[in-house]
Amino acid sequence: MSRKPMVRPGGRSARVQASVHTAVRDILSERGRDAVTVPLVAQRAGVTPSTIYRRWGDLQELLSDVAVEHLRPDTAPESHGDLLSDLTAWAEQFLDEMSSPSGRAYIRDALLGDPDGSNAGRCSAYAAEQIDVVLARAIGREENTPDVETAMDRVVAPMMYRILFRPAGLDAAYARRLVTELLDAGEEHPLP
């Protein structure tokens, strides 16, 4: 069971989380993954190691929490004027970020410290929310759109599989092909 407590915006718990997350990210960028230890993170964050153990349980759960936060998009997907352009741009950016060495490391950390699957669900929800924004714009333009789950199954799922298990040869053309196949299937068989 996850030890992560509810975080009140602006409360002490939020400040501790922010300082610990910042410390982890700084150590990762300065020294690499192997240098991250609870005592070092605690020292950098200005908290005791027991604070970290009480809140996160162990180093892997802390790294997982930091990874999930890092994988959360900061902005809404850009609008390019039509569904094909919007979804293609989003898919290319998603693939580029997630297939980078740091992206794959964050995915790995998010999953390794996730005994109950909640972090994987949060990461999936982030992608679904982004796709939902793209599809809502297309619906507003009265374009034929697939549903979010179909887009997740046909675009995000194959990319994540390839990122995790067969990363060789991944490029923007692969993302474009997945989006084109999704939208072409929708033209042949209009989705509700």
CSV table of C-alpha atoms in Angstrom, one decimal:
chain,number,residue,atom,x,y,z
A,1,MET,CA,0.0,0.0,0.0
A,2,SER,CA,1.3,3.4,-0.9
A,3,ARG,CA,2.4,5.6,2.0
A,4,LYS,CA,1.8,8.9,0.1
A,5,PRO,CA,-0.5,11.2,2.2
A,6,MET,CA,-2.9,13.7,0.9
A,7,VAL,CA,-1.1,16.9,0.1
A,8,ARG,CA,-2.7,20.2,1.0
A,9,PRO,CA,-1.8,22.9,-1.5
A,10,GLY,CA,0.6,25.2,0.2
A,11,GLY,CA,0.8,23.2,3.5
A,12,ARG,CA,3.9,21.8,5.1
A,13,SER,CA,3.4,18.5,3.3
A,14,ALA,CA,3.4,20.2,0.0
A,15,ARG,CA,6.6,22.1,0.9
A,16,VAL,CA,8.3,18.9,2.0
A,17,GLN,CA,7.2,17.1,-1.2
A,18,ALA,CA,8.5,20.0,-3.4
A,19,SER,CA,11.9,20.3,-1.7
A,20,VAL,CA,12.4,16.5,-1.8
A,21,HIS,CA,11.4,16.3,-5.4
A,22,THR,CA,13.7,19.2,-6.3
A,23,ALA,CA,16.6,17.5,-4.4
A,24,VAL,CA,16.0,14.2,-6.3
A,25,ARG,CA,15.9,15.9,-9.7
A,26,ASP,CA,19.0,17.9,-8.9
A,27,ILE,CA,21.0,14.9,-7.8
A,28,LEU,CA,19.8,12.9,-10.9
A,29,SER,CA,21.0,15.7,-13.2
A,30,GLU,CA,24.3,16.3,-11.4
A,31,ARG,CA,25.4,12.8,-10.4
A,32,GLY,CA,23.1,10.3,-12.1
A,33,ARG,CA,20.7,7.6,-10.8
A,34,ASP,CA,23.2,5.5,-8.9
A,35,ALA,CA,24.2,8.5,-6.7
A,36,VAL,CA,20.6,9.0,-5.3
A,37,THR,CA,20.4,7.9,-1.7
A,38,VAL,CA,17.8,8.8,1.0
A,39,PRO,CA,20.4,10.5,3.2
A,40,LEU,CA,21.7,12.6,0.3
A,41,VAL,CA,18.2,13.6,-0.7
A,42,ALA,CA,17.3,14.4,2.9
A,43,GLN,CA,20.4,16.6,3.3
A,44,ARG,CA,19.7,18.5,0.1
A,45,ALA,CA,16.0,18.9,0.9
A,46,GLY,CA,16.6,20.0,4.4
A,47,VAL,CA,14.6,17.2,6.0
A,48,THR,CA,15.5,14.1,8.0
A,49,PRO,CA,15.8,10.7,6.3
A,50,SER,CA,13.0,9.5,8.6
A,51,THR,CA,10.7,12.1,7.0
A,52,ILE,CA,11.4,10.5,3.6
A,53,TYR,CA,11.0,6.9,4.9
A,54,ARG,CA,7.7,7.8,6.7
A,55,ARG,CA,6.3,9.6,3.6
A,56,TRP,CA,7.6,7.4,0.8
A,57,GLY,CA,8.6,4.1,2.4
A,58,ASP,CA,11.8,3.6,0.5
A,59,LEU,CA,14.0,5.1,-2.2
A,60,GLN,CA,12.2,3.3,-5.1
A,61,GLU,CA,8.8,4.7,-4.1
A,62,LEU,CA,10.3,8.2,-3.8
A,63,LEU,CA,11.9,7.8,-7.3
A,64,SER,CA,8.6,6.6,-8.6
A,65,ASP,CA,6.7,9.5,-7.1
A,66,VAL,CA,9.2,12.0,-8.7
A,67,ALA,CA,9.0,10.2,-12.0
A,68,VAL,CA,5.2,10.3,-12.1
A,69,GLU,CA,5.3,14.0,-11.3
A,70,HIS,CA,7.9,14.6,-14.0
A,71,LEU,CA,5.8,12.7,-16.6
A,72,ARG,CA,2.8,14.9,-16.0
A,73,PRO,CA,2.4,17.4,-18.9
A,74,ASP,CA,2.9,21.1,-18.0
A,75,THR,CA,0.7,22.5,-20.8
A,76,ALA,CA,-2.2,21.5,-23.0
A,77,PRO,CA,-1.4,20.2,-26.5
A,78,GLU,CA,-0.9,22.9,-29.1
A,79,SER,CA,-3.7,23.5,-31.6
A,80,HIS,CA,-2.6,23.2,-35.3
A,81,GLY,CA,-6.1,23.6,-36.8
A,82,ASP,CA,-7.2,20.1,-37.6
A,83,LEU,CA,-7.3,16.7,-35.9
A,84,LEU,CA,-4.6,15.1,-38.0
A,85,SER,CA,-2.2,17.9,-37.4
A,86,ASP,CA,-3.0,18.2,-33.7
A,87,LEU,CA,-2.9,14.5,-32.9
A,88,THR,CA,0.3,14.0,-35.0
A,89,ALA,CA,2.1,16.8,-33.3
A,90,TRP,CA,1.1,15.5,-29.9
A,91,ALA,CA,2.1,11.9,-30.7
A,92,GLU,CA,5.5,13.0,-32.1
A,93,GLN,CA,6.2,15.0,-29.0
A,94,PHE,CA,5.0,12.2,-26.7
A,95,LEU,CA,7.2,9.7,-28.5
A,96,ASP,CA,10.2,12.0,-28.5
A,97,GLU,CA,10.0,12.7,-24.8
A,98,MET,CA,9.1,9.2,-23.6
A,99,SER,CA,11.7,7.4,-25.8
A,100,SER,CA,14.6,9.6,-24.7
A,101,PRO,CA,17.0,8.1,-22.2
A,102,SER,CA,15.6,10.3,-19.4
A,103,GLY,CA,12.0,9.5,-20.5
A,104,ARG,CA,12.6,5.8,-20.4
A,105,ALA,CA,14.4,6.1,-17.0
A,106,TYR,CA,11.4,8.0,-15.6
A,107,ILE,CA,8.9,5.4,-17.0
A,108,ARG,CA,11.0,2.7,-15.4
A,109,ASP,CA,11.1,4.4,-12.1
A,110,ALA,CA,7.4,5.2,-12.2
A,111,LEU,CA,6.6,1.5,-12.7
A,112,LEU,CA,9.2,0.0,-10.4
A,113,GLY,CA,8.0,1.8,-7.3
A,114,ASP,CA,4.4,1.1,-8.1
A,115,PRO,CA,3.2,-2.0,-6.3
A,116,ASP,CA,-0.5,-1.3,-6.6
A,117,GLY,CA,-0.5,0.1,-10.2
A,118,SER,CA,-1.7,3.5,-9.2
A,119,ASN,CA,1.3,5.3,-10.8
A,120,ALA,CA,0.8,3.5,-14.1
A,121,GLY,CA,-2.9,4.6,-13.9
A,122,ARG,CA,-1.9,8.2,-13.3
A,123,CYS,CA,0.6,8.2,-16.2
A,124,SER,CA,-2.1,6.7,-18.5
A,125,ALA,CA,-4.6,9.3,-17.3
A,126,TYR,CA,-2.1,12.1,-18.2
A,127,ALA,CA,-2.0,10.8,-21.8
A,128,ALA,CA,-5.7,10.3,-22.0
A,129,GLU,CA,-6.3,13.9,-20.7
A,130,GLN,CA,-4.0,15.3,-23.4
A,131,ILE,CA,-5.7,13.3,-26.1
A,132,ASP,CA,-9.1,14.3,-24.8
A,133,VAL,CA,-8.1,18.0,-25.3
A,134,VAL,CA,-7.1,17.2,-28.9
A,135,LEU,CA,-10.4,15.3,-29.6
A,136,ALA,CA,-12.5,18.0,-27.9
A,137,ARG,CA,-11.0,20.6,-30.2
A,138,ALA,CA,-11.7,18.4,-33.2
A,139,ILE,CA,-15.3,17.9,-32.1
A,140,GLY,CA,-15.7,21.7,-31.8
A,141,ARG,CA,-14.6,21.9,-35.4
A,142,GLU,CA,-17.1,19.2,-36.2
A,143,GLU,CA,-14.5,16.7,-37.3
A,144,ASN,CA,-15.1,13.0,-37.2
A,145,THR,CA,-13.2,11.8,-34.1
A,146,PRO,CA,-12.4,8.5,-32.5
A,147,ASP,CA,-13.1,8.1,-28.8
A,148,VAL,CA,-10.3,8.6,-26.2
A,149,GLU,CA,-9.9,4.8,-25.5
A,150,THR,CA,-9.5,4.0,-29.2
A,151,ALA,CA,-6.8,6.6,-29.6
A,152,MET,CA,-5.1,5.3,-26.5
A,153,ASP,CA,-5.2,1.7,-27.8
A,154,ARG,CA,-4.1,2.6,-31.3
A,155,VAL,CA,-1.5,5.3,-30.7
A,156,VAL,CA,-0.3,5.4,-27.1
A,157,ALA,CA,-0.3,1.7,-26.3
A,158,PRO,CA,1.9,0.7,-29.3
A,159,MET,CA,4.3,3.6,-28.7
A,160,MET,CA,4.7,2.6,-25.0
A,161,TYR,CA,5.2,-1.0,-25.9
A,162,ARG,CA,7.9,-0.1,-28.4
A,163,ILE,CA,9.5,2.4,-25.9
A,164,LEU,CA,9.7,-0.2,-23.2
A,165,PHE,CA,10.5,-3.4,-25.2
A,166,ARG,CA,11.6,-2.6,-28.7
A,167,PRO,CA,13.0,1.0,-28.8
A,168,ALA,CA,15.3,0.6,-31.8
A,169,GLY,CA,14.1,2.6,-34.8
A,170,LEU,CA,11.5,4.7,-33.1
A,171,ASP,CA,11.1,8.0,-34.9
A,172,ALA,CA,8.5,10.7,-35.7
A,173,ALA,CA,7.4,8.6,-38.8
A,174,TYR,CA,6.3,5.8,-36.5
A,175,ALA,CA,4.1,8.2,-34.5
A,176,ARG,CA,2.7,9.7,-37.7
A,177,ARG,CA,1.9,6.3,-39.1
A,178,LEU,CA,-0.1,5.3,-35.9
A,179,VAL,CA,-2.1,8.5,-36.1
A,180,THR,CA,-2.8,8.2,-39.8
A,181,GLU,CA,-3.9,4.5,-39.3
A,182,LEU,CA,-6.2,5.5,-36.5
A,183,LEU,CA,-7.9,8.3,-38.4
A,184,ASP,CA,-8.0,6.3,-41.7
A,185,ALA,CA,-9.8,3.5,-39.8
A,186,GLY,CA,-12.3,6.1,-38.5
A,187,GLU,CA,-13.0,7.3,-42.0
A,188,GLU,CA,-13.7,3.7,-43.2
A,189,HIS,CA,-15.9,2.9,-40.1
A,190,PRO,CA,-17.2,6.1,-38.6
A,191,LEU,CA,-17.0,6.0,-34.8
A,192,PRO,CA,-19.9,7.2,-32.7
